[in-house]
Amino acid sequence: MTIRTVLLAALAVISFSSLHAQIEPKALKEWKDQKYSMFIHFGGIYSVLGGVWNDKPVTVGLSEQIQAHAGIYSDTYARVARQFNPTHWNADSIALLAKRAGMRSIVITSKHHDGFCMFKTATTDFNVVDATPFKRDVIKELSDACRRHGITFGLYFSLIDWHFPEASPISSHNSDLITPAHHTYNKQQITELLTNYGPVAELWFDMGSQSLEQSRDMRNLVHRLQPNCMIGSRIGNDMGDFTVMGDNQEPDYTIGVPWQSPASFFDETWGYRSWQKHVPEDEKYREKLTSLIRVVSRGGKYLLNIGPKGDGSVVPYEKDILLKIGSWLQKNGEAIYGVDPDPFYTTFAWGSVTSRPNKLYLHVLSRPEGNKITLSNLTGTIKSVSVLGEKTESMRFNQEKNGPVITLPSGLNPKKEVNVLVVEFADGYKVAPYNPVSESDKKILLTSANAYKHYSNSGVDYNSRFQSTVAESWTVQPRQSGRFRPTLVYTDEEKGQKIDLTLATNTSVVTLDGDKPIKLATDLSKLTFGPIYLSGPFDSGIGDLSSDAQNIDPAKPWPTAKGQLWQPKSDWKNGQVYPLPADMTTAYYLLQEITAPADQSVLVGITSGDGLVVALNGKQLFVRNNPEKKPSEKDVLLLPLQKGKNQLLVKLFNNFQKQTPAGIDYDVPQVIYRKQLSPVSLKGGSYYPVRWQAHNPVSPHRTLLLPNMEVEWIKE
C-alpha cells in the first residue's frame, strides 16, 4: 500500500457559505446519495450526422462539435435539422433503461454548443418542434417519463451558442465571452426550462466565459425559480453548488465540496459517432464499472454518458454495457448507493472501499498478495465478513498488530467477477488519522507543508480553473498529557483575513489582525541573489509546476532537453515589475538562485497576473488564481531558505490579459505577527483535530490564501 490523500467523511465536508444556503440539506443529501446517473448527448443535428460530413468521417475533435471541427457553414448546418425524425425515440424506454442500469437520475442536453434546442422555446425557431419533421418536445417527453418511473431529472445547457447572432463566434477553446444580449437570451431559455418542465434537480452548465456578474445573475435566477436545483461548477466564477471534475477524471485526493465526475464511453466523443471503434463489451464493462466504484469510493457521483443515434435509438453496445452494470448493482447496490467514502488514508492494490457507520465494503478488483487483505490502522470488533449478495458463512479473519487480516475464499476470482466483501462491525470502527503530529522539544508545529488538504476547483471559466485548496487540517497526538498554548503565526499575506479555526473541541472565528509586528531574524545583506532567468511563453493552464522543478541548470534547456533555453535578465531589478507579452492559456517561468549562510526565512513579494505557482528547491509552496481579473496581484511569501544555494521557481499564468506582469521584490517588511490563543488541555496519546478554512468566503470553491500561516503549540 502507498500513502495517498483519500476522502475521509469526517473531514471532507466543508460548511457551505450563505451563497449556497438555498439548497436544503435533504435535497443535497438526495443528490449526493444517488451516486450513479445517466448523461445523454442527443442533438437534432450532430446525432443525425454521427461524426460524418460529406461522406467522410470527421476525425478531429468531438462529434457533438462537428460543426466547428468540419468547418460547416451555419446555414448549411441548420438545414440538417430537416432530417431529424427520430422515430425510435421513446422517452419511457430511456427512463426504464436508466432504471435497469441502476442509474438514479438522468441529465440530458437541452442545448449544446450548436445552439439547437431540444425543447420548444419562444426564443428561436431553431428547436426540435419548429425546425424538424419530428415536431415533438424531447425534453418534455423525457421529463414526464422520468417522473413516471421515479428517475430524477436534470438538464445540460451550453452557455455558448454558435447559432445566436449576438453571441461570440466559434473559437478553438470554447471559453467564449458571453455578450450582454447572449446572457439575456440564455436567461430566457433557462427560465423556460425551469418553468415548463417540472422539477429539475440539476443544471449542468458547460463552457463559455461569463463575467462574475453574469455567473451570479444566472445562479440567482436558477435558485429563485427552483431553489433546490443543484448548479454545476461550469457556470463559472466559482458560483456552482457542486464541482465538476475533468472529463473521465477519477481524483485520488480529498474533495471538500459535493462533486461529480462526467464520463463518456469513448474518450473521442460524447455524441453519437457512426464509425466509432469498440473494444470487447466485457472490457468496456469492466472499465466503466471500475470507474464507478473508484469515484463513489472517493465520495463523488458518477455521470456516465450515452449518445443516441439520429433515429433516437440507443447504441446496442452502450445499452448492453449499461445493463451489465445494472445487473452488478442489483447484487451490490448496497455498497454504492448512499454510502460514505473510503475512510482509509492508503490505497489498496486489490481495489477500493466504500463505507457505512458499521460496515466496510471491499470492492475486490484484483487478487491481493497472498490472497489476504490487511486493513491497516483499523480498530473495531468484526462480527462477520461475507460476500455481498451471497448466502455464505463468514470468511476467515484475524486481528493482527497492523489491523484485521481477511483471507479470501479460493473460489473468488476478481478477473471474472468484481465481488464486494462486507465487513460488519459490532459497534462501529475507527481508522487511525493520517500522519498525526506530535511534540518535539515541547512544541507542536502545524504548517501548510504538513497539512491534510481539502480541494475543490476554482476558476473564472473552464480554461482558467485549477485545483484549489479550500481547507487544511491536521491531527495532533501529544506524547504526554499537559496544557498547550496555541499561537497563530502569520504575515502580511494573511493579515486582515477571517478564518474558522478548529482547535481540539473548540471552533471559533479568528481575525488575523491586531498583533504587533515582529522582525524576522534575517539579514538581507548576507544573502546572495543571483540573476533572474526567464523561460517562455509556454502553452499551459494554471496547474502545477513542471515535474522537473528541482536542481534546474539555467544553462540548459528546460523542462526537457527539447525545451526552451533560459534567458538571463541581467537588467531586471529587484522590486520592479516587467510586462511580458501574453496570450490565452500561456505561462512564463522565472528562476532565481539565492545563497544563504545558514538556514533562515525571508519574505519575498511576487507580482503576477491571472495565476501564480511558486516553488522553492523543487517543493511547491503556493498556487493561486485571480478570480476578479485584476491587472496584477502581489503576494508576500515566506521562503524557508536552507544553508547554501536555493532555487526560487515562479510560474506566471495568463488567460485574460494582453500582458503578464512579472516582478520579484525582497524590499518588503521582514516581519511576522503572533496571535496567542487560550491554552488547551490535551491527553497524551489521544487524537485532536485542528482545521482552518476561510470564514464566509465568496464561494466554498475559492482557494485559501494562507501560505505562510502556522500554529505553534507550546507545552506549558
XYZ file of C-alpha atoms in Angstrom:
716
model
C 0.000 0.000 0.000
C 1.114 3.575 -0.647
C 0.171 6.707 1.241
C -2.232 8.977 -0.577
C -4.791 11.619 0.256
C -8.176 9.972 0.027
C -11.545 11.141 1.165
C -12.346 10.964 4.844
C -16.005 11.578 5.575
C -15.428 13.228 8.924
C -13.060 15.802 7.444
C -14.203 16.187 3.865
C -17.406 18.153 4.402
C -16.972 21.903 4.210
C -19.731 24.082 5.614
C -21.197 25.963 2.691
C -21.319 29.729 2.921
C -24.544 31.699 2.690
C -24.046 31.607 -1.079
C -25.337 28.024 -1.058
C -27.804 28.267 1.820
C -30.753 27.911 -0.573
C -30.104 24.201 -1.147
C -31.998 22.311 1.524
C -29.907 19.671 3.343
C -32.388 16.947 2.343
C -32.120 17.851 -1.363
C -28.325 17.988 -1.174
C -28.185 14.591 0.532
C -30.518 13.039 -2.043
C -28.357 14.382 -4.871
C -25.159 13.041 -3.302
C -26.626 9.673 -2.299
C -27.714 8.799 -5.852
C -24.056 8.154 -6.782
C -24.772 6.996 -10.349
C -26.512 8.920 -13.153
C -27.094 8.805 -16.893
C -25.744 11.586 -19.115
C -27.318 11.884 -22.588
C -25.786 13.792 -25.510
C -28.623 13.897 -28.032
C -28.933 16.635 -30.655
C -31.172 17.279 -33.611
C -28.199 17.772 -35.940
C -24.982 16.213 -34.621
C -26.752 12.948 -33.766
C -28.017 12.764 -37.363
C -24.541 13.362 -38.788
C -22.961 10.787 -36.463
C -19.449 12.176 -36.941
C -19.628 12.176 -40.761
C -19.606 15.123 -43.182
C -19.583 14.912 -46.976
C -19.490 11.120 -46.634
C -16.189 11.251 -44.738
C -15.531 10.622 -41.030
C -14.540 13.805 -39.205
C -11.660 12.557 -37.093
C -10.807 15.898 -35.488
C -12.486 16.733 -32.198
C -15.710 15.576 -30.604
C -18.613 14.568 -32.842
C -21.140 16.743 -30.979
C -18.964 19.686 -32.076
C -18.765 18.602 -35.724
C -19.978 21.989 -36.940
C -16.774 23.603 -35.689
C -14.364 20.777 -36.463
C -15.647 20.194 -40.016
C -15.965 23.920 -40.753
C -19.648 23.704 -41.736
C -21.414 26.929 -42.687
C -24.117 27.837 -40.177
C -26.957 27.837 -42.707
C -25.802 24.541 -44.218
C -25.562 23.013 -40.757
C -29.011 24.296 -39.763
C -30.641 22.631 -42.788
C -29.614 19.205 -41.444
C -32.346 19.632 -38.797
C -34.869 18.902 -41.572
C -33.580 15.306 -41.494
C -34.167 14.839 -37.766
C -37.092 12.456 -37.312
C -36.099 10.051 -34.510
C -38.864 7.510 -34.902
C -37.133 5.172 -32.435
C -37.034 7.785 -29.685
C -39.055 6.613 -26.703
C -38.658 8.592 -23.518
C -40.170 5.831 -21.378
C -37.658 3.343 -22.778
C -34.791 5.715 -21.904
C -36.049 6.198 -18.352
C -36.543 2.468 -17.919
C -33.080 1.768 -19.331
C -31.585 4.119 -16.763
C -33.572 2.373 -14.052
C -32.493 -1.105 -15.165
C -28.909 0.151 -15.376
C -29.064 1.204 -11.718
C -28.918 4.918 -12.514
C -30.893 7.152 -10.187
C -31.075 10.268 -12.377
C -30.751 11.497 -15.965
C -29.078 14.639 -17.287
C -29.832 15.375 -20.968
C -28.538 18.040 -23.346
C -31.279 20.633 -23.668
C -28.950 22.666 -25.900
C -25.370 22.008 -26.945
C -22.834 24.440 -28.422
C -24.513 24.425 -31.847
C -27.486 26.237 -30.297
C -30.107 23.715 -31.417
C -32.755 23.435 -28.712
C -34.191 20.009 -27.930
C -37.199 21.744 -26.360
C -39.945 24.055 -27.557
C -38.826 27.635 -26.958
C -40.246 31.047 -27.744
C -36.737 32.483 -28.141
C -35.876 30.846 -31.503
C -37.373 28.574 -34.128
C -34.072 26.664 -34.165
C -35.646 23.996 -31.981
C -36.850 20.415 -32.223
C -40.542 21.333 -32.550
C -40.300 24.145 -35.114
C -37.284 23.105 -37.221
C -37.700 19.341 -37.641
C -40.302 16.936 -39.031
C -40.354 15.279 -35.596
C -42.346 18.198 -34.110
C -42.126 16.786 -30.568
C -40.545 18.255 -27.447
C -37.820 15.770 -26.473
C -37.129 17.439 -23.129
C -40.807 17.496 -22.163
C -41.237 13.820 -23.035
C -38.191 12.750 -21.030
C -39.075 14.948 -18.065
C -42.556 13.362 -17.911
C -41.124 9.847 -18.351
C -38.642 10.371 -15.518
C -41.436 11.393 -13.165
C -43.496 8.350 -14.185
C -40.648 5.960 -13.457
C -39.111 7.561 -10.361
C -35.963 8.900 -12.023
C -34.600 12.305 -11.031
C -34.434 14.724 -13.971
C -31.602 17.121 -14.806
C -30.515 19.284 -17.726
C -27.307 20.109 -19.559
C -27.190 23.639 -21.014
C -24.393 25.110 -23.126
C -23.582 28.700 -22.249
C -22.098 29.217 -25.709
C -24.367 29.219 -28.757
C -22.963 29.115 -32.274
C -26.347 29.897 -33.829
C -27.262 33.032 -31.870
C -26.107 36.071 -33.914
C -25.265 38.223 -30.869
C -23.095 35.503 -29.304
C -19.333 35.346 -29.621
C -18.271 33.347 -32.695
C -16.901 29.813 -32.678
C -13.426 29.625 -31.117
C -10.852 26.885 -30.742
C -11.190 26.820 -26.961
C -14.972 27.155 -26.335
C -14.362 29.618 -23.482
C -16.046 32.363 -25.475
C -17.159 35.570 -23.806
C -20.886 35.868 -23.207
C -22.177 39.143 -24.643
C -24.941 41.035 -22.773
C -27.512 40.070 -25.437
C -26.421 36.441 -25.256
C -26.669 36.442 -21.460
C -30.229 37.738 -21.683
C -31.044 35.069 -24.278
C -29.594 32.318 -22.056
C -31.623 33.536 -19.089
C -34.808 33.483 -21.150
C -34.198 29.858 -22.103
C -33.253 28.833 -18.562
C -36.455 30.471 -17.333
C -38.444 28.351 -19.800
C -36.641 25.165 -18.803
C -37.151 25.749 -15.075
C -40.776 26.807 -15.510
C -42.253 24.436 -18.097
C -40.651 21.066 -17.339
C -41.359 20.318 -13.707
C -38.702 19.772 -11.033
C -35.140 19.972 -12.349
C -32.706 18.563 -9.791
C -29.538 19.591 -11.587
C -28.390 22.175 -14.141
C -25.172 21.155 -15.861
C -23.817 24.327 -17.481
C -20.941 23.988 -19.913
C -18.209 26.159 -21.441
C -18.300 29.890 -22.118
C -16.584 32.572 -20.070
C -19.112 34.577 -18.106
C -18.301 37.630 -16.059
C -18.681 37.327 -12.290
C -21.876 39.382 -12.514
C -23.292 37.081 -15.208
C -22.496 33.904 -13.258
C -24.010 35.360 -10.102
C -27.064 36.598 -12.014
C -27.596 33.167 -13.589
C -27.152 31.382 -10.275
C -29.666 33.671 -8.586
C -32.163 33.097 -11.400
C -31.871 29.314 -11.088
C -32.261 29.318 -7.314
C -35.149 31.775 -7.463
C -37.068 29.556 -9.897
C -36.086 26.221 -8.331
C -34.255 26.689 -5.002
C -33.106 23.055 -4.771
C -31.748 22.783 -8.304
C -28.056 21.897 -7.971
C -25.819 24.013 -10.217
C -22.626 22.603 -11.732
C -19.356 24.480 -11.413
C -19.049 25.177 -15.142
C -21.401 28.091 -14.615
C -18.057 29.776 -13.906
C -16.642 32.172 -11.323
C -16.997 29.602 -8.507
C -20.779 30.020 -8.431
C -21.668 26.312 -8.621
C -23.221 24.182 -5.898
C -21.043 21.218 -6.854
C -17.725 20.938 -8.618
C -17.462 19.098 -11.918
C -14.236 17.195 -12.458
C -12.456 16.994 -15.780
C -13.908 14.587 -18.323
C -13.375 10.964 -17.236
C -11.361 12.101 -14.216
C -11.043 9.862 -11.155
C -9.411 12.057 -8.492
C -7.372 10.394 -5.756
C -7.396 13.332 -3.361
C -9.853 14.755 -0.837
C -12.550 16.987 -2.312
C -14.159 19.165 0.335
C -17.357 20.016 -1.568
C -20.041 17.969 -3.383
C -18.627 16.737 -6.676
C -19.355 14.791 -9.817
C -17.243 13.062 -12.449
C -18.627 13.085 -16.030
C -17.629 10.046 -18.067
C -18.019 9.054 -21.704
C -17.972 5.558 -23.164
C -15.234 6.780 -25.503
C -12.596 9.452 -24.912
C -13.034 10.624 -28.517
C -16.684 11.692 -28.359
C -19.852 12.172 -26.310
C -22.344 12.467 -29.178
C -23.122 9.520 -31.470
C -20.309 8.543 -33.866
C -21.314 6.014 -36.518
C -17.759 4.837 -37.146
C -16.644 4.598 -33.503
C -14.403 1.610 -32.817
C -15.446 -0.629 -29.928
C -13.321 -2.765 -27.654
C -14.985 -6.021 -26.500
C -18.045 -5.403 -24.337
C -16.608 -7.187 -21.304
C -13.526 -4.961 -21.417
C -15.576 -1.748 -21.598
C -17.963 -3.029 -18.904
C -15.033 -3.652 -16.577
C -13.558 -0.223 -17.351
C -16.755 1.687 -16.570
C -17.676 -0.405 -13.533
C -14.195 0.205 -12.114
C -14.583 3.941 -12.699
C -17.963 3.961 -10.954
C -16.505 2.179 -7.939
C -13.475 4.466 -7.726
C -15.491 7.668 -7.998
C -18.009 6.547 -5.361
C -15.245 5.318 -3.049
C -13.769 8.814 -3.123
C -17.063 10.488 -2.280
C -18.236 11.541 -5.738
C -21.123 10.996 -8.101
C -20.584 9.198 -11.425
C -22.299 10.563 -14.553
C -21.963 8.079 -17.437
C -22.906 9.272 -20.925
C -24.696 7.633 -23.838
C -25.016 9.122 -27.323
C -28.250 8.012 -29.038
C -28.357 7.730 -32.818
C -30.138 10.245 -35.009
C -33.126 7.890 -35.182
C -33.468 8.072 -31.380
C -32.293 4.540 -30.652
C -29.612 3.712 -28.093
C -26.445 2.156 -29.487
C -26.769 -1.585 -28.621
C -23.149 -1.712 -27.442
C -23.787 1.047 -24.893
C -27.126 -0.418 -23.831
C -25.650 -3.875 -23.228
C -22.884 -2.488 -21.034
C -25.319 -0.368 -19.022
C -27.449 -3.434 -18.375
C -24.406 -5.431 -17.264
C -23.550 -2.723 -14.743
C -27.205 -2.733 -13.706
C -27.046 -6.459 -13.047
C -23.956 -5.965 -10.905
C -25.737 -3.210 -8.956
C -28.764 -5.440 -8.304
C -26.429 -7.604 -6.277
C -24.022 -4.971 -4.960
C -26.027 -1.732 -4.841
C -25.828 -1.633 -1.035
C -22.109 -0.877 -1.447
C -22.766 2.059 -3.836
C -25.959 3.992 -3.088
C -25.905 6.347 -0.118
C -22.535 5.140 1.140
C -19.771 7.113 2.771
C -16.341 7.277 1.110
C -13.216 5.270 1.824
C -12.143 6.043 5.432
C -8.537 4.907 4.935
C -5.512 7.036 4.142
C -3.903 4.378 1.986
C -4.551 2.977 -1.447
C -5.115 -0.735 -1.772
C -3.665 -2.517 -4.779
C -6.541 -5.013 -4.726
C -9.382 -2.480 -5.090
C -11.482 0.217 -3.427
C -13.522 0.748 -0.265
C -16.898 2.318 0.493
C -18.390 2.538 3.954
C -21.260 2.967 6.394
C -21.086 3.535 10.174
C -20.996 -0.212 10.952
C -19.848 -1.654 7.628
C -16.957 -1.574 5.222
C -17.429 -2.678 1.609
C -14.278 -4.024 -0.010
C -14.571 -3.916 -3.813
C -12.081 -6.581 -4.889
C -10.813 -5.654 -8.363
C -7.736 -7.888 -8.357
C -6.430 -10.740 -6.239
C -4.452 -9.443 -3.237
C -0.972 -10.696 -2.478
C -1.109 -13.951 -0.576
C -4.898 -13.965 -1.053
C -5.154 -11.819 2.090
C -6.425 -8.296 2.723
C -4.936 -6.310 5.605
C -6.918 -3.292 6.822
C -4.110 -1.306 8.372
C -4.677 1.029 11.334
C -8.273 -0.164 11.758
C -9.762 -0.922 15.165
C -13.204 -2.360 15.929
C -14.838 -5.671 16.707
C -15.670 -7.527 13.495
C -18.893 -9.568 13.577
C -18.577 -11.146 10.156
C -17.016 -10.942 6.700
C -19.102 -12.130 3.764
C -19.607 -11.744 0.029
C -22.335 -9.175 -0.597
C -25.465 -10.693 -2.114
C -24.467 -14.283 -1.378
C -25.588 -16.562 1.432
C -22.278 -17.889 2.678
C -20.631 -18.426 6.033
C -18.377 -15.739 7.411
C -14.869 -15.693 5.951
C -11.750 -16.213 7.991
C -10.308 -13.103 9.605
C -7.704 -12.472 12.276
C -6.900 -9.392 14.327
C -3.157 -8.785 13.928
C -0.837 -5.982 15.009
C -1.314 -3.826 11.907
C -5.068 -4.434 11.730
C -7.558 -7.121 10.714
C -6.410 -9.629 8.086
C -9.085 -11.235 5.889
C -8.410 -14.426 3.959
C -10.264 -14.601 0.636
C -12.013 -17.835 -0.382
C -10.092 -19.738 -3.043
C -13.133 -19.663 -5.326
C -13.204 -15.864 -5.516
C -11.972 -14.808 -8.975
C -11.651 -10.992 -9.345
C -10.673 -11.328 -13.009
C -14.010 -12.944 -13.749
C -16.280 -11.009 -11.402
C -15.972 -7.941 -9.163
C -17.125 -9.158 -5.767
C -17.769 -6.968 -2.758
C -16.816 -8.194 0.707
C -18.916 -6.828 3.569
C -17.052 -6.355 6.819
C -19.645 -5.857 9.556
C -18.729 -4.483 12.986
C -20.400 -4.971 16.343
C -20.130 -1.347 17.439
C -18.510 0.750 14.728
C -14.858 1.084 13.791
C -12.084 3.643 13.745
C -9.229 4.290 11.340
C -6.148 5.957 12.763
C -5.734 9.504 11.382
C -3.259 10.269 8.661
C 0.189 11.376 9.846
C -0.634 12.620 13.381
C 1.727 15.373 14.567
C 3.396 15.099 17.965
C 5.509 17.480 20.010
C 9.238 17.913 19.595
C 11.077 19.818 22.329
C 7.699 20.625 23.928
C 6.450 22.160 20.683
C 3.921 21.020 18.082
C 4.220 22.859 14.765
C 1.446 22.784 12.151
C 2.077 24.337 8.752
C 0.657 24.191 5.256
C 3.521 21.831 4.403
C 2.354 19.109 6.823
C -1.384 19.750 6.404
C -4.002 17.406 5.009
C -5.538 19.243 2.044
C -9.195 19.514 1.114
C -9.688 20.516 -2.510
C -12.176 21.868 -4.989
C -11.796 23.520 -8.402
C -11.733 27.279 -8.830
C -11.733 29.426 -11.922
C -13.454 32.076 -13.994
C -14.047 29.539 -16.765
C -13.009 26.063 -17.871
C -9.633 27.180 -19.238
C -8.619 29.111 -16.140
C -9.663 26.654 -13.443
C -7.234 24.878 -11.149
C -7.247 22.594 -8.122
C -7.977 24.949 -5.247
C -7.345 24.263 -1.558
C -10.481 25.056 0.442
C -9.394 23.816 3.881
C -6.358 22.417 5.669
C -6.461 20.041 8.628
C -4.188 18.133 10.973
C -4.443 15.605 13.788
C -2.464 16.432 16.912
C -1.330 13.500 19.080
C 0.716 14.689 22.079
C 3.087 12.176 23.569
C 2.372 13.339 27.121
C -0.615 14.967 28.796
C -0.484 18.636 29.630
C -1.600 22.156 28.838
C -0.558 23.538 25.466
C -0.795 27.175 24.435
C -1.526 27.561 20.697
C -0.165 30.579 18.853
C -1.059 31.614 15.308
C 1.904 32.899 13.312
C 1.102 34.855 10.146
C 2.448 37.505 7.771
C 1.169 40.447 5.784
C -0.116 37.954 3.194
C -2.671 36.657 5.718
C -3.243 39.873 7.658
C -6.867 41.038 7.765
C -8.422 37.695 6.853
C -11.024 35.911 8.948
C -10.838 32.158 9.407
C -12.896 29.410 11.004
C -10.396 27.726 13.300
C -10.922 24.366 14.993
C -8.580 23.542 17.860
C -9.430 20.203 19.504
C -13.065 20.537 20.623
C -13.457 24.290 20.046
C -14.284 26.085 16.769
C -14.147 29.871 16.609
C -13.867 32.752 14.162
C -10.440 34.371 14.314
C -9.413 37.649 12.687
C -5.760 37.750 11.677
C -5.097 41.296 12.808
C -4.361 43.425 15.843
C -0.986 41.873 16.679
C 2.356 43.649 16.881
C 4.855 43.056 14.069
C 7.938 41.051 14.996
C 11.046 41.470 12.871
C 12.435 38.336 11.256
C 15.996 37.407 12.210
C 17.074 37.733 8.586
C 19.844 39.974 7.285
C 19.203 40.546 3.581
C 22.731 41.893 3.140
C 24.143 38.455 3.917
C 22.063 36.747 1.244
C 23.397 36.469 -2.297
C 20.771 36.908 -5.006
C 21.615 35.568 -8.424
C 20.216 36.968 -11.684
C 16.631 36.293 -12.693
C 16.206 33.879 -15.603
C 13.143 33.820 -17.835
C 11.679 30.965 -19.868
C 8.553 31.048 -22.018
C 5.936 31.582 -23.105
C 4.549 28.047 -22.844
C 1.066 26.822 -23.704
C -0.250 25.974 -20.234
C -3.032 26.100 -17.679
C -2.521 27.385 -14.149
C -1.918 23.886 -12.874
C 1.139 22.651 -11.117
C 4.778 23.209 -11.932
C 6.695 21.036 -14.324
C 7.663 17.713 -12.770
C 11.308 18.661 -13.311
C 11.386 21.602 -10.900
C 14.418 20.657 -8.811
C 18.110 21.378 -9.343
C 17.464 23.291 -12.559
C 20.538 24.158 -14.609
C 19.873 27.604 -16.153
C 22.497 26.866 -18.814
C 20.443 24.002 -20.235
C 17.045 23.826 -21.975
C 14.101 23.303 -19.674
C 11.927 21.441 -18.741
C 13.347 18.835 -21.150
C 16.339 18.652 -23.461
C 13.989 19.852 -26.209
C 12.665 22.698 -24.072
C 13.466 26.383 -24.137
C 16.725 27.968 -23.073
C 16.668 30.183 -20.001
C 17.194 33.866 -20.784
C 19.249 35.784 -18.191
C 17.536 39.090 -17.423
C 20.557 40.944 -16.110
C 18.782 44.278 -16.496
C 15.845 43.271 -14.278
C 15.983 44.978 -10.886
C 14.618 43.943 -7.521
C 11.181 45.422 -6.866
C 10.493 46.366 -10.481
C 7.566 44.907 -12.429
C 8.112 43.969 -16.067
C 5.288 43.341 -18.566
C 5.595 40.232 -20.724
C 3.539 39.762 -23.919
C 0.926 37.071 -23.387
C -1.999 35.217 -24.889
C -4.709 32.900 -23.575
C -3.515 29.880 -21.583
C 0.153 30.855 -21.641
C 2.731 30.795 -18.894
C 6.230 32.093 -18.181
C 8.727 30.787 -15.640
C 11.159 32.819 -13.550
C 14.190 31.229 -11.897
C 16.432 32.817 -9.290
C 19.160 31.352 -7.111
C 19.540 32.568 -3.514
C 22.573 31.642 -1.409
C 22.158 31.753 2.379
C 24.933 31.489 5.026
C 22.581 29.485 7.298
C 19.049 28.125 7.450
C 16.693 31.109 7.663
C 13.449 32.503 6.328
C 12.967 35.519 4.086
C 9.816 37.225 2.862
C 9.522 37.992 -0.843
C 6.881 39.873 -2.788
C 5.927 38.351 -6.148
C 3.833 40.220 -8.706
C 1.753 38.156 -11.099
C -1.359 38.280 -13.264
C -4.070 35.644 -13.746
C -2.287 32.838 -11.928
C 0.783 32.106 -9.850
C 2.639 28.991 -8.703
C 5.737 29.278 -6.501
C 8.247 26.593 -5.535
C 11.453 26.603 -3.534
C 14.033 23.885 -4.158
C 11.510 21.914 -6.180
C 8.804 21.961 -3.489
C 5.600 23.817 -4.303
C 4.744 26.490 -1.726
C 1.834 28.385 -3.233
C -0.730 28.407 -6.033
C -3.468 30.931 -6.672
C -5.641 32.371 -9.407
C -7.051 35.861 -9.965
C -10.845 35.460 -9.781
C -11.545 39.189 -10.020
C -9.356 39.531 -13.160
C -7.282 42.304 -11.586
C -4.472 43.656 -13.794
C -1.974 42.347 -11.250
C -1.652 40.708 -7.836
C 1.210 40.935 -5.352
C 1.698 38.124 -2.848
C 4.115 38.072 0.075
C 5.540 34.601 0.630
C 7.830 33.224 3.313
C 10.737 31.298 1.796
C 12.349 28.765 4.181
C 15.918 29.017 2.862
C 18.438 26.279 3.507
C 22.104 26.886 4.086
C 23.809 27.161 0.708
C 22.209 27.512 -2.705
C 18.416 27.709 -3.060
C 16.315 27.905 -6.215
C 13.166 30.005 -6.410
C 10.916 28.967 -9.311
C 7.898 31.093 -10.249
C 5.203 30.228 -12.794
C 3.181 33.149 -14.160
C -0.082 32.202 -15.890
C -2.170 34.351 -18.216
C -5.647 33.866 -19.625
C -7.455 37.221 -19.777
C -4.823 39.948 -20.087
C -2.725 41.141 -23.005
C 0.373 41.213 -20.790
C 1.682 39.213 -17.862
C 3.263 41.293 -15.076
C 6.418 39.801 -13.573
C 8.302 41.027 -10.542
C 10.301 39.770 -7.553
C 10.746 42.081 -4.566
C 12.748 41.445 -1.388
C 12.293 45.018 -0.114
C 9.124 44.075 1.744
C 8.719 44.345 5.534
C 10.515 41.354 7.004
C 8.006 40.920 9.827
C 5.631 38.304 11.177
C 2.744 38.501 13.646
C 1.930 36.225 16.569
C -1.590 35.799 17.981
C -1.750 33.890 21.254
C -4.862 31.826 21.891
C -6.296 30.303 25.056
C -4.431 27.244 26.383
C -5.873 23.772 25.780
C -5.509 20.659 27.936
C -4.517 17.640 25.855
C -4.259 13.991 26.881
C -1.174 12.071 25.850
C -1.737 9.555 23.059
C -5.170 10.941 22.155
C -6.116 12.465 18.792
C -7.219 16.091 18.450
C -8.415 17.729 15.217
C -7.072 21.061 14.012
C -8.503 22.764 10.969
C -8.822 26.104 9.281
C -10.800 27.474 6.365
C -11.926 30.926 5.231
C -14.816 32.413 7.187
C -17.846 33.140 4.974
C -15.902 33.020 1.699
C -17.392 34.404 -1.506
C -17.559 30.788 -2.629
C -16.672 27.475 -0.974
C -14.560 26.734 -4.074
C -12.137 29.676 -3.660
C -8.618 28.744 -2.680
C -7.179 29.585 0.739
C -4.646 32.393 0.801
C -2.849 31.325 3.985
C 0.509 30.091 2.631
C 2.673 31.383 5.477
C 0.427 30.705 8.460
C 1.440 28.308 11.214
C 0.065 27.068 14.528
C 2.598 26.582 17.294
C 1.534 24.566 20.345
C 3.913 25.233 23.249
C 3.644 22.966 26.274
C 3.360 24.987 29.466
